[in-house]
Short mmCIF file of C-alpha atoms in Angstrom, two decimals:
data_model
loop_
_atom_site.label_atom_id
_atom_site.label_comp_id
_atom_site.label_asym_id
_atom_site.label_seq_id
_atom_site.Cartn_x
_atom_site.Cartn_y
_atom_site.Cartn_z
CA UNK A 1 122.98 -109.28 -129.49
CA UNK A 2 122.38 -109.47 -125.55
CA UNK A 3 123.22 -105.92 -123.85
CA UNK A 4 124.38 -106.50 -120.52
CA UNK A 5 125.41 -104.50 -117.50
CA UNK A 6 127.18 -106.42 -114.64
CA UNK A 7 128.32 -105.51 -111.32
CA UNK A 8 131.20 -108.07 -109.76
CA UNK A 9 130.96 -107.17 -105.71
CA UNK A 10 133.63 -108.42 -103.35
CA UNK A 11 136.33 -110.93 -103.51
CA UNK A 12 138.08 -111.55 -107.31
CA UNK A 13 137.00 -114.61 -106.76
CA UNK A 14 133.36 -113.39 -107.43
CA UNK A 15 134.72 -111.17 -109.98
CA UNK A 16 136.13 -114.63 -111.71
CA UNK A 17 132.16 -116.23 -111.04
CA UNK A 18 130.94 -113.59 -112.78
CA UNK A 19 132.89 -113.44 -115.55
CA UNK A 20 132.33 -116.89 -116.05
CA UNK A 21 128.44 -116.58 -116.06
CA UNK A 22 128.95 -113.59 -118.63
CA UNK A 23 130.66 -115.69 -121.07
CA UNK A 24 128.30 -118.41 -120.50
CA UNK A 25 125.11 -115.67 -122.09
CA UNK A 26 123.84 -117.09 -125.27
CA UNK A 27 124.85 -115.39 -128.18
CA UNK A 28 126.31 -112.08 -129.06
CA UNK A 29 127.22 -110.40 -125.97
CA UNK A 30 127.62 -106.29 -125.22
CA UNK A 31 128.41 -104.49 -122.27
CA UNK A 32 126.82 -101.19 -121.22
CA UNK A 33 127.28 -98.88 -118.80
CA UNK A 34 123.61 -98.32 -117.69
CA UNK A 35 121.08 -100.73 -116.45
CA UNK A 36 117.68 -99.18 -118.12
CA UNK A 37 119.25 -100.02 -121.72
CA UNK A 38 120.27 -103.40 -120.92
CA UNK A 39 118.97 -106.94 -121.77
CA UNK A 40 120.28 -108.24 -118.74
CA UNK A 41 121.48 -107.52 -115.31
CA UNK A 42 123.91 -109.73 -113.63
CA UNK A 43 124.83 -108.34 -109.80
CA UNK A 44 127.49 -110.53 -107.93
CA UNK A 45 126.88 -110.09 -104.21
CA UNK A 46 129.20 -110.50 -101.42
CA UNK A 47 127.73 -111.44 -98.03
CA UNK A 48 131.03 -112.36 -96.06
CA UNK A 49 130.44 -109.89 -93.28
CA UNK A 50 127.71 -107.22 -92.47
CA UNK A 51 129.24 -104.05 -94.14
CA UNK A 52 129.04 -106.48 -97.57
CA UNK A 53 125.73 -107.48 -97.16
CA UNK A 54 124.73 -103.63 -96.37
CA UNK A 55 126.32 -102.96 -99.43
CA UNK A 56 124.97 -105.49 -101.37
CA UNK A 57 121.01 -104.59 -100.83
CA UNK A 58 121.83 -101.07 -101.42
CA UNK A 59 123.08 -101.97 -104.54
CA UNK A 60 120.36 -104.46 -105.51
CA UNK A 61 117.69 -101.09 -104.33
CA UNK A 62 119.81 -98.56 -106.62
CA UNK A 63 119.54 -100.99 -109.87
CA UNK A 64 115.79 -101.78 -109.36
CA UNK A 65 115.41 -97.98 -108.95
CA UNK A 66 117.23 -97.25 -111.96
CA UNK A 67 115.38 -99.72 -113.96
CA UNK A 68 112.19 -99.05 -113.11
CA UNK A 69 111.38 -96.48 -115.95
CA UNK A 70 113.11 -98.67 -118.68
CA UNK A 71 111.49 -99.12 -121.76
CA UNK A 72 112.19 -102.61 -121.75
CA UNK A 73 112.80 -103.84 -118.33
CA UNK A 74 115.86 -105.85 -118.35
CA UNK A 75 116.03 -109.01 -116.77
CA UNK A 76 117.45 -109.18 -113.39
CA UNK A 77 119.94 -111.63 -111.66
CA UNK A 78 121.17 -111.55 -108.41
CA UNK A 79 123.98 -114.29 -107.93
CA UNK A 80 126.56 -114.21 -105.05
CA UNK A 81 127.20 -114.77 -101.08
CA UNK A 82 123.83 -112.76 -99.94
CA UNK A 83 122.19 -115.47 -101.51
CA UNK A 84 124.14 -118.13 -100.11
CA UNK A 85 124.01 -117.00 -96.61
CA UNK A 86 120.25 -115.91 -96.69
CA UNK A 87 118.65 -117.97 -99.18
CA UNK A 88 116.35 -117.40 -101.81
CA UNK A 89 112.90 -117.82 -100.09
CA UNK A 90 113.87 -115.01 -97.82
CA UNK A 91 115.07 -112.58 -100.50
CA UNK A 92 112.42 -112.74 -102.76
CA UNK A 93 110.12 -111.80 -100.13
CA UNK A 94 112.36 -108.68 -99.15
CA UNK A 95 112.82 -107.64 -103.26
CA UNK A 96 110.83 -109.26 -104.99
CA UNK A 97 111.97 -107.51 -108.21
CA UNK A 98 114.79 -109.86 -108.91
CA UNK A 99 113.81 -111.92 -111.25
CA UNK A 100 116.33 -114.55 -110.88
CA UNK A 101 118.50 -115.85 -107.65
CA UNK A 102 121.31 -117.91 -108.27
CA UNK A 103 122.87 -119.35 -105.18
CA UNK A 104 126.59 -120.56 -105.19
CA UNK A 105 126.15 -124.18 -104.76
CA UNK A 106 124.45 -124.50 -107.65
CA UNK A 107 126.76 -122.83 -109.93
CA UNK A 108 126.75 -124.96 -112.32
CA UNK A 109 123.89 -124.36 -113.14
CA UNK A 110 123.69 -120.48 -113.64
CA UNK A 111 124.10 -120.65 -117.25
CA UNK A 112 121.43 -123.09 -118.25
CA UNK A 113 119.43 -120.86 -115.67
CA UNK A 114 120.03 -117.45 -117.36
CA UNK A 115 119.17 -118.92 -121.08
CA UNK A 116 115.81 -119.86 -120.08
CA UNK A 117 115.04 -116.97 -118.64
CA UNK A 118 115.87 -115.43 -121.48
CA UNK A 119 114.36 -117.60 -123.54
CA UNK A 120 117.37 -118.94 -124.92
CA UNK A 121 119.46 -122.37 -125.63
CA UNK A 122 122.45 -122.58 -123.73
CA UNK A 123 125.62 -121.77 -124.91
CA UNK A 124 127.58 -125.43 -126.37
CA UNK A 125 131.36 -124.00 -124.90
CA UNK A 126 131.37 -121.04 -123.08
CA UNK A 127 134.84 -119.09 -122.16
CA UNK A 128 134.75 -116.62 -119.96
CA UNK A 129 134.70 -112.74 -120.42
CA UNK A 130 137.83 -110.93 -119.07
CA UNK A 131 136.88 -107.98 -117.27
CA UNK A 132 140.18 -106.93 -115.60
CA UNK A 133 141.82 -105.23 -118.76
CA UNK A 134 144.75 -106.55 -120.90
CA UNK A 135 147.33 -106.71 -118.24
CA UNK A 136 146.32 -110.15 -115.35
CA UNK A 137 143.69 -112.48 -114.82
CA UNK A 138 142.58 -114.46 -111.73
CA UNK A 139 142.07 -118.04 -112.00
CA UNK A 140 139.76 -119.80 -109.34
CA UNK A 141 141.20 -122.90 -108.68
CA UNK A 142 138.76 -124.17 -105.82
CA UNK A 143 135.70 -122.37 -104.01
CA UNK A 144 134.70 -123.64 -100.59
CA UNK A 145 136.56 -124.03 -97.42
CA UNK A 146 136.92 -127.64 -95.21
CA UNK A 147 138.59 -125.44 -92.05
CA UNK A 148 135.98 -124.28 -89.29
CA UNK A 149 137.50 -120.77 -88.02
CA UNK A 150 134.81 -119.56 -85.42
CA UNK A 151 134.71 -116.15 -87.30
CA UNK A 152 133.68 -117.04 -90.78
CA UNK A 153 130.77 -117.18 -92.98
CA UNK A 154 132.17 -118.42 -95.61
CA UNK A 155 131.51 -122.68 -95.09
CA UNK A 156 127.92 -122.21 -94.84
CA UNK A 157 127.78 -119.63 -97.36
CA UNK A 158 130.33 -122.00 -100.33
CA UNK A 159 130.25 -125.08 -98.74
CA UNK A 160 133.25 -127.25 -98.56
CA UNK A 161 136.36 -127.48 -100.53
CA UNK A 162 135.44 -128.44 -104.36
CA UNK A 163 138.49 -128.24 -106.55
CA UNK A 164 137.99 -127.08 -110.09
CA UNK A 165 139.77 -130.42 -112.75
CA UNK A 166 143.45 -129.35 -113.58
CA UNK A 167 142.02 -129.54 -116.93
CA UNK A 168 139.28 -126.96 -116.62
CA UNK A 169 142.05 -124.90 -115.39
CA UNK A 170 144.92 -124.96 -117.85
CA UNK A 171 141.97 -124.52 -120.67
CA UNK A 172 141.08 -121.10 -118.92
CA UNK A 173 144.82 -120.53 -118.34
CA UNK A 174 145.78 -120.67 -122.10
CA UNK A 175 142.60 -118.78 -122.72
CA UNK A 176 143.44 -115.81 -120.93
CA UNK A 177 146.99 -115.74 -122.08
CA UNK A 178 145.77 -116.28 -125.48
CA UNK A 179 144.41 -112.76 -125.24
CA UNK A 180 147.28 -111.13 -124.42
CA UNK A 181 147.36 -111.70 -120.26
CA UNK A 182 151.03 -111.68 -119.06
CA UNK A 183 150.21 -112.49 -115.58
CA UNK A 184 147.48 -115.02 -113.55
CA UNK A 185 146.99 -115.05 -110.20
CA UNK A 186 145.42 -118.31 -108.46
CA UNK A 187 142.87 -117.70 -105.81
CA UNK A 188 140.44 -119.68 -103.92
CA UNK A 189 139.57 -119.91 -100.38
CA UNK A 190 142.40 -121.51 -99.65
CA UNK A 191 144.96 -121.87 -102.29
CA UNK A 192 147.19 -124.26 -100.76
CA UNK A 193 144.24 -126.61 -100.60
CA UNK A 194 143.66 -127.19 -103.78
CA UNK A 195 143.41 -131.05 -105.10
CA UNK A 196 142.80 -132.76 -101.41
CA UNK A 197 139.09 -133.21 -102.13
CA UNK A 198 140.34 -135.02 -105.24
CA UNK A 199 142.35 -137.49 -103.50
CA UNK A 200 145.71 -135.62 -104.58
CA UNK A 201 148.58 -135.55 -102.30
CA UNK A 202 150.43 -132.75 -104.12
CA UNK A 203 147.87 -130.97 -106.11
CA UNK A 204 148.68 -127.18 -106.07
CA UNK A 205 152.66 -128.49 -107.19
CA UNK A 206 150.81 -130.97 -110.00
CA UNK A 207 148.21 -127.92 -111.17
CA UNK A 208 152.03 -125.58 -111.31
CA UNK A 209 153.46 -127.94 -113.55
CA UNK A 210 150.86 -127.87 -115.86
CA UNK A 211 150.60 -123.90 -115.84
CA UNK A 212 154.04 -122.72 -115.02
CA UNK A 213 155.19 -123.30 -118.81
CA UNK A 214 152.68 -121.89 -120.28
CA UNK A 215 153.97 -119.78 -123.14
CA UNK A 216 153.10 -115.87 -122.43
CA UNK A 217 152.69 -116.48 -118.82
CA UNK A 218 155.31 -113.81 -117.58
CA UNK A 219 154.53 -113.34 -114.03
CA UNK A 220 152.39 -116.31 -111.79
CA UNK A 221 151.35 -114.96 -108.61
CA UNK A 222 149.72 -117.13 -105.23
CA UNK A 223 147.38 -115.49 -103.30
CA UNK A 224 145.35 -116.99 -99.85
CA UNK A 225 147.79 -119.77 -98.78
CA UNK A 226 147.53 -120.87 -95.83
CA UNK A 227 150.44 -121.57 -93.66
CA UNK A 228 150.09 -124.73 -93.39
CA UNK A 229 150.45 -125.71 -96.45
CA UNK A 230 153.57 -123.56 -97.05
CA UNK A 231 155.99 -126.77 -96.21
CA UNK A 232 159.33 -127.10 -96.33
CA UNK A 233 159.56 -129.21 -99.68
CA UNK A 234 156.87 -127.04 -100.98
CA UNK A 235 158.91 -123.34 -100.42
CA UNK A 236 162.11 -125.47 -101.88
CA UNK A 237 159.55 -126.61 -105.23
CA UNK A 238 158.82 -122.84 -105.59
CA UNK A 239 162.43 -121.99 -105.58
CA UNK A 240 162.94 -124.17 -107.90
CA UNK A 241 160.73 -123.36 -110.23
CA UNK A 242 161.92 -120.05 -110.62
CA UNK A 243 160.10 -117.65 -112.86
CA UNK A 244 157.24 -117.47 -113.91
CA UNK A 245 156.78 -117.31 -110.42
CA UNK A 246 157.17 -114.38 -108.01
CA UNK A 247 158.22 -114.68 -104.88
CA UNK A 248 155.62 -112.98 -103.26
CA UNK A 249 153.43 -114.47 -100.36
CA UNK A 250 149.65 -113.47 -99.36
CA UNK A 251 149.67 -115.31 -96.27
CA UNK A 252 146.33 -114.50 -94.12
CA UNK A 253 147.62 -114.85 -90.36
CA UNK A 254 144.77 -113.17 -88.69
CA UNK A 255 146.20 -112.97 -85.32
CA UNK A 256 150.18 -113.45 -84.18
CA UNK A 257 148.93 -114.54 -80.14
CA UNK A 258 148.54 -118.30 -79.54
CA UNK A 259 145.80 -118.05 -77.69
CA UNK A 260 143.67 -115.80 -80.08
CA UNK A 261 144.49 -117.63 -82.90
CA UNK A 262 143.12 -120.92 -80.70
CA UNK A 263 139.84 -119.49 -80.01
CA UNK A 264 139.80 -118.40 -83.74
CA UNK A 265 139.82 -122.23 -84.53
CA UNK A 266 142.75 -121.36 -87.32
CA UNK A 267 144.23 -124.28 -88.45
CA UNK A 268 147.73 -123.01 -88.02
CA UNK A 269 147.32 -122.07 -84.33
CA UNK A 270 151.30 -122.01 -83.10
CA UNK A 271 153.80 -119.53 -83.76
CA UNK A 272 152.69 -117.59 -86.50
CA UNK A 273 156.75 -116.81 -86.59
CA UNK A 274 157.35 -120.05 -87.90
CA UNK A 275 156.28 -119.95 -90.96
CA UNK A 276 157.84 -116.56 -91.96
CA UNK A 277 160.88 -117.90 -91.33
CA UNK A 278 160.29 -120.85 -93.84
CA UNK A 279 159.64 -118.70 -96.20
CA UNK A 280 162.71 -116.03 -95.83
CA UNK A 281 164.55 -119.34 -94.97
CA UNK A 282 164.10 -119.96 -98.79
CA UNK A 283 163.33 -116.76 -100.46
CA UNK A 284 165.29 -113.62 -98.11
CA UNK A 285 164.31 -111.66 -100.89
CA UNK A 286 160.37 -112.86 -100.67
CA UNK A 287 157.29 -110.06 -100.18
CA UNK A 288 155.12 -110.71 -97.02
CA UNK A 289 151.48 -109.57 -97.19
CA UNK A 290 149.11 -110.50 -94.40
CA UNK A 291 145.28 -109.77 -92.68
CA UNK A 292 144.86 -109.63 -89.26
CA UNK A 293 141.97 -108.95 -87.27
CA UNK A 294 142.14 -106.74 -84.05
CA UNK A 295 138.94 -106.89 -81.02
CA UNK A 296 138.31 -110.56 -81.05
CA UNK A 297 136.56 -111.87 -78.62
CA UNK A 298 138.92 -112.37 -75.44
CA UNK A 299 141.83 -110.14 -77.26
CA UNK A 300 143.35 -108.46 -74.28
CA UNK A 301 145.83 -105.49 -74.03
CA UNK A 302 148.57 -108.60 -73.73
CA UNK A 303 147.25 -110.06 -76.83
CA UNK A 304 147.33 -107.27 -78.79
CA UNK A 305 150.63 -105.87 -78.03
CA UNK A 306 151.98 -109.54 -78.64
CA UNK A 307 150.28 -108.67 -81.99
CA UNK A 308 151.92 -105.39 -82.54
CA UNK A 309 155.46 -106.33 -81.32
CA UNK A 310 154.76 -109.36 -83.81
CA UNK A 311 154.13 -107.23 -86.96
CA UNK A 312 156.66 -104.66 -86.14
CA UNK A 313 159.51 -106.91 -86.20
CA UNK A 314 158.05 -108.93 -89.41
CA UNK A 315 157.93 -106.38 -90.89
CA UNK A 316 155.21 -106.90 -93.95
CA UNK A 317 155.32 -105.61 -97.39
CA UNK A 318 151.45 -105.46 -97.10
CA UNK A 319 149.35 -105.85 -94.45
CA UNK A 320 145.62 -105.59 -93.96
CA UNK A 321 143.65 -104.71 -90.40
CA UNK A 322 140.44 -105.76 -90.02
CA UNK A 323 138.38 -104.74 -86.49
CA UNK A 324 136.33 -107.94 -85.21
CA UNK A 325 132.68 -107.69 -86.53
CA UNK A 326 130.44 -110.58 -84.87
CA UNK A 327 128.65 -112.29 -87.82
CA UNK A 328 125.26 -114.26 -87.37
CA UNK A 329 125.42 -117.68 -87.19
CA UNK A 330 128.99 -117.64 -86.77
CA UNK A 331 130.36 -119.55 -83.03
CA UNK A 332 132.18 -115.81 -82.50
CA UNK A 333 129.71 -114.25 -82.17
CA UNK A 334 128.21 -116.09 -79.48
CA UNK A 335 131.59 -115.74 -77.42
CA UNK A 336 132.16 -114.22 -74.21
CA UNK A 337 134.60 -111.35 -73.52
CA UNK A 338 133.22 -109.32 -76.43
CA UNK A 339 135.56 -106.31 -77.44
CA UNK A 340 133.98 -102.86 -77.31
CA UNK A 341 133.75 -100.98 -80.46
CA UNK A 342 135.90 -97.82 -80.12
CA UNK A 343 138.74 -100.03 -78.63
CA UNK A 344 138.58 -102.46 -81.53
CA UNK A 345 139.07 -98.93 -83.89
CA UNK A 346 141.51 -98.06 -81.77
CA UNK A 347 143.79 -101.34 -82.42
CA UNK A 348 143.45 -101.47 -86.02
CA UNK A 349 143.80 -97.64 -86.87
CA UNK A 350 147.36 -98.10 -84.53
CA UNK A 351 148.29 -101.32 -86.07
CA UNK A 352 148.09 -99.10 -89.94
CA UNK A 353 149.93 -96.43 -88.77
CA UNK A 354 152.75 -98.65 -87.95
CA UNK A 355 152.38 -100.46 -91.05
CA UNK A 356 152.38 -96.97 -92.72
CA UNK A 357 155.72 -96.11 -91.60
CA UNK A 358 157.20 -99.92 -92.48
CA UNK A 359 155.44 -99.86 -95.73
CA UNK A 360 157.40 -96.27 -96.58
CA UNK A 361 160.60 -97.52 -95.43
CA UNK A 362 160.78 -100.65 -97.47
CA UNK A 363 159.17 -99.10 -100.94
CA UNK A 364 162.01 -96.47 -100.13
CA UNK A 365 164.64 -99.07 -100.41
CA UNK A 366 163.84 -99.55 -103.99
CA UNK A 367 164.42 -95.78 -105.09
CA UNK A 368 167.29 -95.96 -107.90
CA UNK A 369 166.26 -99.78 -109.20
CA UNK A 370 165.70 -100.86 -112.53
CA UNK A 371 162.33 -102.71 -112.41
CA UNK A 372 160.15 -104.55 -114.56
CA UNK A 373 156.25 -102.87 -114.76
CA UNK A 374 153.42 -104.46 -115.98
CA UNK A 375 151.10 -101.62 -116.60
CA UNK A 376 147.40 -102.24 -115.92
CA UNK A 377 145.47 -99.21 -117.16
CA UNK A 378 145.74 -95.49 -117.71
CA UNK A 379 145.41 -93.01 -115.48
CA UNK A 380 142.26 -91.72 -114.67
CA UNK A 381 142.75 -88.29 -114.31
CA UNK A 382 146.16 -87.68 -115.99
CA UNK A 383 146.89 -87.86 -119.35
CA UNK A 384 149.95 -89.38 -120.21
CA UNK A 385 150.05 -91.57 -116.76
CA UNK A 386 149.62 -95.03 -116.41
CA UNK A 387 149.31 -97.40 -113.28
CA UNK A 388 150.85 -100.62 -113.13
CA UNK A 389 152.70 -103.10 -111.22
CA UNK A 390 156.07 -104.38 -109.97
CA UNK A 391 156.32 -108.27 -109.06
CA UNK A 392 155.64 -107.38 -105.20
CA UNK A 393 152.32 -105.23 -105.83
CA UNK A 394 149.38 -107.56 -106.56
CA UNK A 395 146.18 -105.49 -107.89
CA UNK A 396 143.43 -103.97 -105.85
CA UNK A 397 144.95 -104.97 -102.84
CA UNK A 398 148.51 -103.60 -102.59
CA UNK A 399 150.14 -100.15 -103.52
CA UNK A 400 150.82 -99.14 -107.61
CA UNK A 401 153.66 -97.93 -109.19
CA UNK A 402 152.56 -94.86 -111.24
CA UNK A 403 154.64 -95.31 -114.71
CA UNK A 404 154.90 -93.03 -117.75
CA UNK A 405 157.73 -93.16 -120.94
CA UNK A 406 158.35 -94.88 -124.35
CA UNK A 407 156.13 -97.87 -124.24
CA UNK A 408 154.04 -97.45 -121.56
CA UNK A 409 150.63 -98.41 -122.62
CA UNK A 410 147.98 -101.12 -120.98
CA UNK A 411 148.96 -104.67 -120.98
CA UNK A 412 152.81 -103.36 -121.77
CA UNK A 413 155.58 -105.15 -119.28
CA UNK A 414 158.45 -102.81 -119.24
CA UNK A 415 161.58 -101.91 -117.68
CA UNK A 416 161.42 -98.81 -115.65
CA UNK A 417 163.35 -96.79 -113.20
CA UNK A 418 162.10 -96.35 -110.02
CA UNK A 419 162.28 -92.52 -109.35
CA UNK A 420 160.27 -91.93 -106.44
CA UNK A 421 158.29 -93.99 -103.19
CA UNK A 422 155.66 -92.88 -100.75
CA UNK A 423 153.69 -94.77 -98.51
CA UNK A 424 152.72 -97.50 -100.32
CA UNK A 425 153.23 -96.25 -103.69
CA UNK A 426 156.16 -95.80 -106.31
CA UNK A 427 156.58 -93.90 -109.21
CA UNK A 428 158.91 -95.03 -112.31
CA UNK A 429 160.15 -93.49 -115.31
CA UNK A 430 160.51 -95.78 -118.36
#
């Protein structure tokens, strides 16, 4: 039996990485909920932008601290983006009580690493180990990125595209809804890429005609697509498909202003306009959630209320805000015309208060509907309560629908009225 306490930080892409590297532990495995009585310690970093990496050594500090008396000290593995963007040779010098760094672009190799430092064989066929309860799973489809935007770490950090084998994928697929899962959710850097490093002209449609069927796959959700890949004859292949799949759209704009968006280096630089269209061209009744990112170098007044004007008449089921951070190593940051800090705060905290308001008006709309729930977890706090999900709320990113009644319980999808919206929350009544 190997006791082991993990911490996933950042995207759910990481959280997929390291549930991957958990079911890859030789042997019996256990989960624990402190560090000093563990066997081993997996920590996930993220390193994207400074506030992750800040949060990522603090965490690495807290575990060595709480370790540190352990009767038997645990072995310790720090995996992630802060090694990929800062390498092992400099982190081991900085904390040198990590025992083992495992960097991204050698994941293949983290398993085969962990069992000999734990003086182990490597496990013949690992699965992974679910760790977001009975109700969804993410499935990584591709890690890397092959577009350049001046603002991002993440190239250097996961290298270019490398698409998982549509094999590999419908054998984690049927996995996960072997244990109950009723919904997956494909992520990756950039969905809509999947399959070109392979050669494959129409991978992401070829990889959904493998999964869509699936039996127990209730609910199929797309998240990180670029717009450019959200064609005309691909929107139309959606439609047709029809369920599983939910017509719900995590489309990452970052900026709405031609000109920003040009010295972003985004592949989709034109009219940002454009592609909503396509998509309420083919699904009116489609859910819109976006990121955009306010204070970029060069973003004038002009830009920015070209930005605002932009989102306000969108109109976004979910929308992120993100103030312009200038990351080392990254061509932004070298830029002239650098935005100053408190206006940069200013434009996002305005941009969410519109978004607020839009977000209140459109849950609102749904007040007296019949919806189906899938119900994640209970409530913390109240007994009796349980949070879940309607098709337009993806988890840990959107609002929840707070959901009690007959046959409410984790992993449960059920029909539910929906008896009261806020901001960016409902409530339902089963």
């Amino acid at each position: 039996m190997i006791s082991i306490y993990s911490i996933s930080l950042g995207c759910p892409k990481n959280r997929v990485d390291t549930e991957w590297l958990l079911g890859a532990v030789p042997g019996t495995v256990q989960a624990v909920d402190d560090p000093s009585g563990a066997d081993l310690v997996v920590i996930n970093t993220c390193g994207f932008i400074q506030p992750a990496v800040e949060e990522s050594v603090r965490t690495i500090l807290q575990t060595i601290n709480d370790v540190e008396e352990a009767k038997k000290r645990p072995l310790l593995a720090v995996t992630g983006c802060l090694v990929g963007r800062y390498g092992q040779k400099e982190l081991s010098a900085e904390l040198p009580e990590v025992d083992l760094w495992l960097t991204n672009l050698d994941m293949v190799r983290w398993p085969e690493m962990v069992a000999n430092a734990l003086g182990l064989a490597p496990k013949a066929d690992p699965m992974r180990i679910l760790s977001t309860g009975p109700s969804y799973a993410y499935l990584k489809i591709s890690d890397g990125c092959d577009h350049n935007c001046a603002f991002c770490t993440i190239p250097s950090i996961r290298g270019t595209l490398a698409s998982a084998s549509a094999d590999s994928i419908v054998r984690d697929a049927r996995h996960m809804l072997d244990q109950g899962v009723k919904e997956l959710i494909f992520v990756a850097q950039d969905v809509t890429g999947y399959g070109k490093d392979l050669g494959l002209k129409h991978g992401l449609r070829e990889l959904l005609d493998r999964i869509l069927p699936l039996d127990g796959l209730a609910r199929l959700r797309l998240m990180y697509l670029y717009p450019a890949g959200l064609t005309k004859d691909f929107l139309h292949y959606l439609r047709d498909a029809g369920e599983p799949f939910v017509p719900y759209f995590d489309v990452p704009l970052q900026h709405a202003h031609p000109d920003v968006l040009s010295r972003m280096g985004r592949p989709f630089a034109r009219n940002p306009r454009e592609v909503v269209d396509r998509i309420r061209d083919v699904f009116p009744e489609a859910a819109l959630r976006t990121s955009f990112i306010v204070g970029y170098p060069g973003e004038t007044e002009e830009h920015w209320e070209h930005l605002r004007d932009f989102m306000v008449e969108t109109r976004f089921h979910h929308m992120g805000v993100f103030a312009y951070k200038a990351e080392e190593g990254t061509p932004a940051a070298e830029m002239p015309d650098q935005v100053e800090d408190a206006v940069k705060e200013w434009r996002r905290d305005a941009l969410m208060e519109i978004q607020a308001e839009i977000s209140e008006e459109i849950l609102a709309t749904y007040e007296g509907e019949r919806m189906s729930v899938l119900v994640d977890a209970e409530h913390e706090e109240w007994p009796g309560l349980h949070v879940g999900r309607t098709w337009f709320q993806a988890p840990e990113v959107d609002g929840v629908t707070y959901i009690s009644g007959p046959g409410v319980e984790p992993g449960a999808l059920v029909d539910a009225d929906i008896v009261e919206t806020r901001e960016y929350d409902l409530v339902a009544l089963s």
